[in-house]
Coordinates of C-alpha atoms and ligand atoms in Angstrom, one line a residue:
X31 CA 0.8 18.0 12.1
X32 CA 1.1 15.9 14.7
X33 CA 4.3 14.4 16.0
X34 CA 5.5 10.9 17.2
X35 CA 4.2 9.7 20.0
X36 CA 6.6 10.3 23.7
X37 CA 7.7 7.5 25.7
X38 CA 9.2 7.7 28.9
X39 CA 10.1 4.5 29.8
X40 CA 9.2 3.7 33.6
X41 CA 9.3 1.2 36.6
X42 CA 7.1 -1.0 34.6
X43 CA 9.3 -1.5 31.8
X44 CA 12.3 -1.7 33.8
X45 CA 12.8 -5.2 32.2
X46 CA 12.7 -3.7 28.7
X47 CA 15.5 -3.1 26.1
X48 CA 13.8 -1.4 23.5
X49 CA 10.3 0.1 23.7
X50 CA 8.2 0.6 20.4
X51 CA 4.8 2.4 21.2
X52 CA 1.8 2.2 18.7
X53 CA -0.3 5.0 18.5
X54 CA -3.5 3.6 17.8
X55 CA -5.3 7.6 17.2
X56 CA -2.7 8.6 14.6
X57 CA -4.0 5.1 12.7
X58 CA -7.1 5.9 13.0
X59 CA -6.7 9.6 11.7
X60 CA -4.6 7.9 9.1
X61 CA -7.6 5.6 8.3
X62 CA -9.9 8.8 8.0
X63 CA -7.8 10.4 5.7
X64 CA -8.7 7.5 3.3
X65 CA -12.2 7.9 4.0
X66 CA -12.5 11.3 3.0
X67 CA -10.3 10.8 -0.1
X68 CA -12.6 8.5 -0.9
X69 CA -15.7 10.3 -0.3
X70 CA -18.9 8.4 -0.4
X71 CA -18.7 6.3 -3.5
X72 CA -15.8 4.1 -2.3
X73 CA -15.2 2.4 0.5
X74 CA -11.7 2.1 2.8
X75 CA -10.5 -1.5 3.4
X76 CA -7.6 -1.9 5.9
X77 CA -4.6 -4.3 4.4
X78 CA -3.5 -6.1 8.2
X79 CA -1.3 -8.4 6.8
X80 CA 1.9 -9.7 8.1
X81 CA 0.7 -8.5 12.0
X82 CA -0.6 -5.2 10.8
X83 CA 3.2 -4.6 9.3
X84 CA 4.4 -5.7 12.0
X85 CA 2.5 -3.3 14.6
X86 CA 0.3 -5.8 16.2
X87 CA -2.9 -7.5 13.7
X88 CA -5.5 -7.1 16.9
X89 CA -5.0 -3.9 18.3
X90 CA -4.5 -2.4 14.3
X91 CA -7.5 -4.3 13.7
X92 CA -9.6 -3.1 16.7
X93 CA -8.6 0.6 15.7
X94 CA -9.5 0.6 12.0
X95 CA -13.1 -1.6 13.2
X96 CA -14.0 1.4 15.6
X97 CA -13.3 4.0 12.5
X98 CA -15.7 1.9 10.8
X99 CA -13.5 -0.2 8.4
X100 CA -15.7 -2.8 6.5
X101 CA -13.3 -5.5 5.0
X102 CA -9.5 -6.3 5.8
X103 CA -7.3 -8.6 3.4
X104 CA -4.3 -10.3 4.8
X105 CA -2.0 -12.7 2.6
X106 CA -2.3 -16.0 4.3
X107 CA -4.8 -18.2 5.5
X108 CA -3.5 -18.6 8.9
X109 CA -3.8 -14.5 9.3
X110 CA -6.9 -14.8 8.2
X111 CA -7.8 -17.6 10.8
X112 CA -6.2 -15.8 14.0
X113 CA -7.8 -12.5 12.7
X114 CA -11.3 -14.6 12.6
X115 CA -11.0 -14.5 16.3
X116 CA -10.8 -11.0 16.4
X117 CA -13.7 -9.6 14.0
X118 CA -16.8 -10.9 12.0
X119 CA -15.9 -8.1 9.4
X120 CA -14.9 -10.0 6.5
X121 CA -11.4 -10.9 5.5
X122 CA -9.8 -11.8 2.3
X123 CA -6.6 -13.4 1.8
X124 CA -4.8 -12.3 -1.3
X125 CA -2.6 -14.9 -1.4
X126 CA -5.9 -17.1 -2.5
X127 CA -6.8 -20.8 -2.7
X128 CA -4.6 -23.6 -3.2
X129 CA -5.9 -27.3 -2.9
X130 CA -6.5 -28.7 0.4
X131 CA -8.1 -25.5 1.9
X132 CA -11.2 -25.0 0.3
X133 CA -13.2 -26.1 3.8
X134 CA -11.0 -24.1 5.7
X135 CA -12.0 -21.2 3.9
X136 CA -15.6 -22.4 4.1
X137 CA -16.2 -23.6 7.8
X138 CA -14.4 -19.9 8.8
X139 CA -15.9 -17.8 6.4
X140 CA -13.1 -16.6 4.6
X141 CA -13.1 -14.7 1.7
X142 CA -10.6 -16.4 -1.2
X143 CA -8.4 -13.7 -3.3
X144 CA -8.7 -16.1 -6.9
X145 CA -6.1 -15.7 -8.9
X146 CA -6.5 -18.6 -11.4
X147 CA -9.0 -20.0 -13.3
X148 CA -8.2 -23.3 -11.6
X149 CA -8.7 -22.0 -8.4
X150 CA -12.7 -20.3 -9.4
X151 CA -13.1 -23.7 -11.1
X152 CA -12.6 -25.6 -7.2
X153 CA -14.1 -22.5 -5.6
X154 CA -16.9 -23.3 -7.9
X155 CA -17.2 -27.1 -7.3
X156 CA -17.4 -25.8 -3.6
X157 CA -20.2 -23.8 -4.1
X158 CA -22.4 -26.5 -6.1
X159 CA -21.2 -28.9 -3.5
X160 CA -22.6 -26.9 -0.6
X161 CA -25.2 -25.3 -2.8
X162 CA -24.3 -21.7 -1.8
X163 CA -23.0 -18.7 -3.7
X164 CA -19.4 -18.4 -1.9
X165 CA -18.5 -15.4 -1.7
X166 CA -14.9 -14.5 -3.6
X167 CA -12.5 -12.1 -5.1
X168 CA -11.5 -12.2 -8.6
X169 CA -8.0 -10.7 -8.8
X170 CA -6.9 -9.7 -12.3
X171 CA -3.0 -9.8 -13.1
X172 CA -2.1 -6.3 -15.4
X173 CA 1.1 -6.3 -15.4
X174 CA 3.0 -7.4 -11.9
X175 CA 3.0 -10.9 -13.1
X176 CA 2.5 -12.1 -9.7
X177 CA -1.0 -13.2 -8.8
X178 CA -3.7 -13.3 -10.6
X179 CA -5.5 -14.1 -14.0
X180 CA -3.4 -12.8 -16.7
X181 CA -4.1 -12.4 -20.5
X182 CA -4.7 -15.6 -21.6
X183 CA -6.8 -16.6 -18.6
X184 CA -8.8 -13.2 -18.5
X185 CA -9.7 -13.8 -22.3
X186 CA -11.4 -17.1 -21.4
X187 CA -13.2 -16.0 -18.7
X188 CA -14.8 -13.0 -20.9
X189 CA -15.6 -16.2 -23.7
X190 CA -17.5 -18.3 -21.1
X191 CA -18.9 -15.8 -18.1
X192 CA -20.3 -18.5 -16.9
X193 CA -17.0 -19.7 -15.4
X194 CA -18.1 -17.8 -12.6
X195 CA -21.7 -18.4 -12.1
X196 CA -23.1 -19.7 -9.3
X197 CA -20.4 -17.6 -7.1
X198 CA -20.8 -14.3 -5.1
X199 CA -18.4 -11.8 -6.7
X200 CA -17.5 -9.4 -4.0
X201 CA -15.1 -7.6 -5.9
X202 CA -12.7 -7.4 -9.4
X203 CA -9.2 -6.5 -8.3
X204 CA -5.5 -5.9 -9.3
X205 CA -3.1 -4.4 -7.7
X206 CA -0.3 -1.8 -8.9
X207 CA 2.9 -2.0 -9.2
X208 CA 5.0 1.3 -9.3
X209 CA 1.9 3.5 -7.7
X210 CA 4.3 4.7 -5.0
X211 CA 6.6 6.6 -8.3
X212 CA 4.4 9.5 -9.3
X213 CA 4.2 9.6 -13.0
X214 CA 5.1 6.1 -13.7
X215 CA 3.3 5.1 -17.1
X216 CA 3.1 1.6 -16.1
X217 CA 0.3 3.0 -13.4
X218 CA -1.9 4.4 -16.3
X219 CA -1.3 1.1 -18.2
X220 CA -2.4 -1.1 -15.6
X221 CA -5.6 1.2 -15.0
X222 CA -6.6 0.7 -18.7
X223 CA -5.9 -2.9 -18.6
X224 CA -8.1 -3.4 -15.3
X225 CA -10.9 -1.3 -17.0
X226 CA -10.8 -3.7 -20.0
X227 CA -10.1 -7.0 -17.5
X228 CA -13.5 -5.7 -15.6
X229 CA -15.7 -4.6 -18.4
X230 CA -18.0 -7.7 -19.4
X231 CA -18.7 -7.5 -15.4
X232 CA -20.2 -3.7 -14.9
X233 CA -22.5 -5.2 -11.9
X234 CA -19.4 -6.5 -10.1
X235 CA -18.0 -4.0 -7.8
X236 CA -14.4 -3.3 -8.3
X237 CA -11.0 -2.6 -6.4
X238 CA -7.5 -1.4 -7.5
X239 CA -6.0 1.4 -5.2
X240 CA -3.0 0.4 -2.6
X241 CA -2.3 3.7 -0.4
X242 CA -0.3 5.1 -3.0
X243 CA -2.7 4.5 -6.0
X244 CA -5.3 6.2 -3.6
X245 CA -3.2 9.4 -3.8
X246 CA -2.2 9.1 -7.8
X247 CA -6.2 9.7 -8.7
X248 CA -9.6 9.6 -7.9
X249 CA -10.0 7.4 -11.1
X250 CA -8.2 4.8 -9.6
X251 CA -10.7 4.6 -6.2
X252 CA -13.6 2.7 -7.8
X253 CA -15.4 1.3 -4.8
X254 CA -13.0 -0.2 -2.1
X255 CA -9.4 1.4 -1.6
X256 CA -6.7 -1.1 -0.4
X257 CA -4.2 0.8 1.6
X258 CA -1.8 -0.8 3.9
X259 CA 1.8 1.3 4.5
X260 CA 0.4 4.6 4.7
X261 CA -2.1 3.4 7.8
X262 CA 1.1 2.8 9.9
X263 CA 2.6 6.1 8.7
X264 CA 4.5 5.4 5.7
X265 CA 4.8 7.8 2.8
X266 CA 2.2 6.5 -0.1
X267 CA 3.8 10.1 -2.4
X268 CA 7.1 10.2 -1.8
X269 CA 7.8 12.9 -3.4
X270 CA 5.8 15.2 -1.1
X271 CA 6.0 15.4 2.8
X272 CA 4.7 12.5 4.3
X273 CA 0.7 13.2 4.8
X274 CA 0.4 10.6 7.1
X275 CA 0.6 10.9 11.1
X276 CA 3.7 9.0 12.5
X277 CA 2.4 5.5 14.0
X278 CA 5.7 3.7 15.0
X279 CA 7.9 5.2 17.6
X280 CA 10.7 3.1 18.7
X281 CA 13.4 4.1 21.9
X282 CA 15.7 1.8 23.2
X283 CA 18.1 2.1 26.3
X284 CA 21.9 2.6 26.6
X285 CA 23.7 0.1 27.9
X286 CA 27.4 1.2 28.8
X287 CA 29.5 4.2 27.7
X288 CA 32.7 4.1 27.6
X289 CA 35.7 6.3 26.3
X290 CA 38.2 5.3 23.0
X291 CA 41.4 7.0 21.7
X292 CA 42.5 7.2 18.5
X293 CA 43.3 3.9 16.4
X294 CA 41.3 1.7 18.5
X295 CA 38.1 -0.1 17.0
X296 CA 34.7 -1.0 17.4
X297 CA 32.8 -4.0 17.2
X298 CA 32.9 -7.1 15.2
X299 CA 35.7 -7.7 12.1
X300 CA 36.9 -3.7 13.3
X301 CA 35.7 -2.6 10.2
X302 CA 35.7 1.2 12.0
X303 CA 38.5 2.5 13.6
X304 CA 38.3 5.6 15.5
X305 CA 40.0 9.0 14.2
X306 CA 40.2 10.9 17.3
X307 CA 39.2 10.1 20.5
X308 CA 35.9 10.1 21.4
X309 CA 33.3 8.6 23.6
X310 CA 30.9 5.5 22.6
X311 CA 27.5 4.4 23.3
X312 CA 26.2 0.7 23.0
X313 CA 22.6 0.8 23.0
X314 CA 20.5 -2.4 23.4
X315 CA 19.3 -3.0 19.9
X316 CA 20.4 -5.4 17.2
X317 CA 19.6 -7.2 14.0
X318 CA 18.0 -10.0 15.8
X319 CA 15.3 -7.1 16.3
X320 CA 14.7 -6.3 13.1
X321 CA 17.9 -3.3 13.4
X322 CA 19.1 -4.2 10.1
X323 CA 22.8 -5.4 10.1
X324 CA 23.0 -3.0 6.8
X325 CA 22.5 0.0 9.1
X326 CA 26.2 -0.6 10.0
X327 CA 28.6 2.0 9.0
X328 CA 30.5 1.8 5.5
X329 CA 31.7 4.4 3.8
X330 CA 29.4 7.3 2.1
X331 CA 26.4 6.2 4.5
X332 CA 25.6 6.5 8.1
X333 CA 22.6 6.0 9.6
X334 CA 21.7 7.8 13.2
X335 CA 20.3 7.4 16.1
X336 CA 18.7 10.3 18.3
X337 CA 19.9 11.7 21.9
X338 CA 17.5 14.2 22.8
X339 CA 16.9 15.2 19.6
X340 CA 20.8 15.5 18.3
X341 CA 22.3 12.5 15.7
X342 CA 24.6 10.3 17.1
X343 CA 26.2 8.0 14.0
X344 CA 25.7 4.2 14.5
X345 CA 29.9 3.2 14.1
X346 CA 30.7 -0.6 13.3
X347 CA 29.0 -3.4 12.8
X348 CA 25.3 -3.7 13.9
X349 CA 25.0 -6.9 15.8
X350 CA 22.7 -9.5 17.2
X351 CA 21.7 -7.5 20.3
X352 CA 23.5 -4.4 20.5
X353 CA 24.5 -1.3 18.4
X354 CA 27.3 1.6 18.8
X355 CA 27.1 5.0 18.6
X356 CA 29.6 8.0 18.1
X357 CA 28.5 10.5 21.1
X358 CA 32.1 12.5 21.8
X359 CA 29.8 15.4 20.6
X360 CA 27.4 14.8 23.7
X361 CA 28.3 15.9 27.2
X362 CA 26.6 14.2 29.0
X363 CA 24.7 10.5 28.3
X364 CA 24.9 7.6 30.7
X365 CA 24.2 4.2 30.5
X366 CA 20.5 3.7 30.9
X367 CA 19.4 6.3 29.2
X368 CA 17.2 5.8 26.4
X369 CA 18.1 7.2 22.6
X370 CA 15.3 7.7 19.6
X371 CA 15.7 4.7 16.6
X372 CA 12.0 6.1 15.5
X373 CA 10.1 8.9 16.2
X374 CA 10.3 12.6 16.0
X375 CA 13.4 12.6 14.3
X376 CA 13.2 9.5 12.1
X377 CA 10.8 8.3 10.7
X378 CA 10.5 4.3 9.3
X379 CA 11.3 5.6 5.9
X380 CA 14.3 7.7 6.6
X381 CA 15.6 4.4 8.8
X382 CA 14.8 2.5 5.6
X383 CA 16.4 4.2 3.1
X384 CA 19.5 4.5 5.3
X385 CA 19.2 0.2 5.4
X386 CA 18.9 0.6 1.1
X387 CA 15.4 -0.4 2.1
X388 CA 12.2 0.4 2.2
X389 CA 10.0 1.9 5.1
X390 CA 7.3 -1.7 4.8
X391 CA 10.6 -3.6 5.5
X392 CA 11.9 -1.9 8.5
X393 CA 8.2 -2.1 10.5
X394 CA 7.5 -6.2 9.4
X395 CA 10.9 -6.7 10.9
X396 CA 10.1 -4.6 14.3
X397 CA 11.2 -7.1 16.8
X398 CA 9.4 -9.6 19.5
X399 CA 12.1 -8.3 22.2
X400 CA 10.3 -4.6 22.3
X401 CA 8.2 -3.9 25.0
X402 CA 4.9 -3.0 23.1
X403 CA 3.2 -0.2 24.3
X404 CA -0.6 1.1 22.7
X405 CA -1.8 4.4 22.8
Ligands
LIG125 C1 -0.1 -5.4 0.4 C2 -1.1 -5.1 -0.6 C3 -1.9 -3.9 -0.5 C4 -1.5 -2.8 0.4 O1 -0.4 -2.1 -0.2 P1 0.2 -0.8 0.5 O2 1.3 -0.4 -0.5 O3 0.8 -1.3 1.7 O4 -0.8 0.2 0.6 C5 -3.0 -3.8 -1.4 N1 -3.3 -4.8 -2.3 C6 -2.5 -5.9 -2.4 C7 -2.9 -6.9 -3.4 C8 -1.4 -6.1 -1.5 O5 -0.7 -7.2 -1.7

């Protein structure tokens, strides 16, 4: 296995607080792990939405491209247009068509995610209009109650097929919603209602699998696997070890240590007052970069940060731009020093579930302030 990628910050970044560094070869392997999952029956798109979970859309997207990636989805049209810039593989947005964009979608060649029968009926009036078979995603809802066509919908679309003629179906889809808990039933259940959704259409080609469903079974693959989280490293089975290579490492720099006694506090309201004395660390790093302000201390949960390697306990508050570490256990640490928030020690998902959130949360947060660095 292959660990985070190092960072040693240098003259270059002398400017920087914080440093997160991409490494674009453990997204690829990631991406390749998908592909041979999948074998040769399905292909592997790549799910770039919200920046590429917040890792950067055109470097993500110029990784998965060179592995050979043949479709990405993002959720909005306005992805989809700045990511038109970048590729002429084809994009769908899964947040689909709403009235007014129809030409936008056209005149870029952007794939709509339909997830109404109002929305294949103007999709459809665009087609005759321009007299050519659009090309489009029919999204199914089974269960998420979301997006998509649900029962009633689906049931008139398998009276009248012809709701659909004169488009180019690209692919069926639904999407999962408790794939990431192994052994869910509603996993199965949405399976069999996606089988019965997509059967009156065996010619179509069909898609289900986020990166967890693409671990649950190979019955779930069908011919294009979605994945997003686990391409940035994320667990997709979290109740194994993480398969996936650590993308996101993130290091940010010490700003002033300085030495408390006992009964004094730290940081905004007080809320933690100091039991002995110690030694603190305020490192340059704060919720207005994504550092969660619920990675502050409370009682019965503290979340770390890493100096060389050894926990130091984020005490107090987290605030706008910096944070405060415990590090009377550390000999020496100086201001301008750098600590770990991800890498080696940490991963996004252990970060998360010390926030009460998930791993997807902590990277579409990852701040503008980081200097970015791709490798
Ligand atoms: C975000 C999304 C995905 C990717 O899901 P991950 O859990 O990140 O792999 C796939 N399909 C749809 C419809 C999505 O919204």
């Amino acid at each position: 296995m292959r660990t985070a990628p190092v960072h040693k910050p240098n003259v270059d970044t002398a400017s920087a607080s914080a440093w997160l560094t991409v490494d674009t070869g453990a997204l690829a392997a990631n991406y390749n792990i998908f592909k041979t999952m999948a074998g040769p029956k399905a292909q592997v798109g790549g799910v770039i939405k919200a920046d590429g979970y917040g890792l950067g859309v055109a470097q993500v997207c110029a990784a998965l491209e060179r592995e050979g990636c043949p479709f990405f989805f993002v959720a909005t049209l306005d992805e989809a247009l700045f990511l038109r810039s970048l590729t002429r593989k084809p994009i769908a947005v899964l947040g689909g068509l709403y009235q007014g964009a129809e030409t936008l979608y056209v005149e870029n060649n952007i794939v709509p995610v339909l997830n109404s029968l109002a929305a294949i009926d103007a999709w459809r009036a665009m087609a005759a209009s321009g007299n050519t078979a659009l090309q489009a995603i029919i999204h199914f809802d089974t269960g998420m109650n979301r997006l998509g066509l649900g029962k009633d919908e689906t049931a008139q679309l398998h009276e009248s097929k012809d709701i659909i003629k004169g488009l180019n179906i690209l692919y069926m889809m639904t999407h999962f919603a408790c794939a990431d808990d192994t052994g869910h039933p509603m996993t199965g259940e949405q399976y069999e209602r996606f089988k019965a959704a997509t059967a009156p259409f065996p010619a179509i080609k069909k898609s289900l699998a986020n990166s967890s469903g693409a671990f649950r079974s190979k019955d779930y693959h069908f011919d294009l696997l979605r994945p997003g989280m686990a391409l940035y490293g994320l667990n997709p089975a979290p109740e194994t070890a993480n398969p996936m290579q650590p993308v996101a490492r993130l290091d940010a720099r010490i700003l002033q240590v300085r030495d408390v006694s006992k009964g004094e506090t730290v940081g905004y309201s007080a809320t933690y007052r100091f039991e002995k004395n110690t030694k603190v660390a305020t490192v340059a790093l704060g919720y207005a970069d994504g550092f969660l302000r619920s990675l502050s201390s409370r009682e019965g949960r503290t979340a770390n940060l890493y100096y060389n390697g050894t926990s130091c306990p984020i005490i107090g508050r987290v605030s706008m731009d910096a944070v405060t570490l415990d590090v009377g256990h550390i000999a020496h640490i100086q201001a301008g020093e750098t600590v770990e928030v991800m890498g080696p020690h940490q991963d996004a998902d252990t970060l998360a579930t010390a926030a009460g959130t998930i791993g997807y949360e902590i990277l579409t947060d990852l701040g503008k302030r980081y200097h970015r660095t791709y490798i």
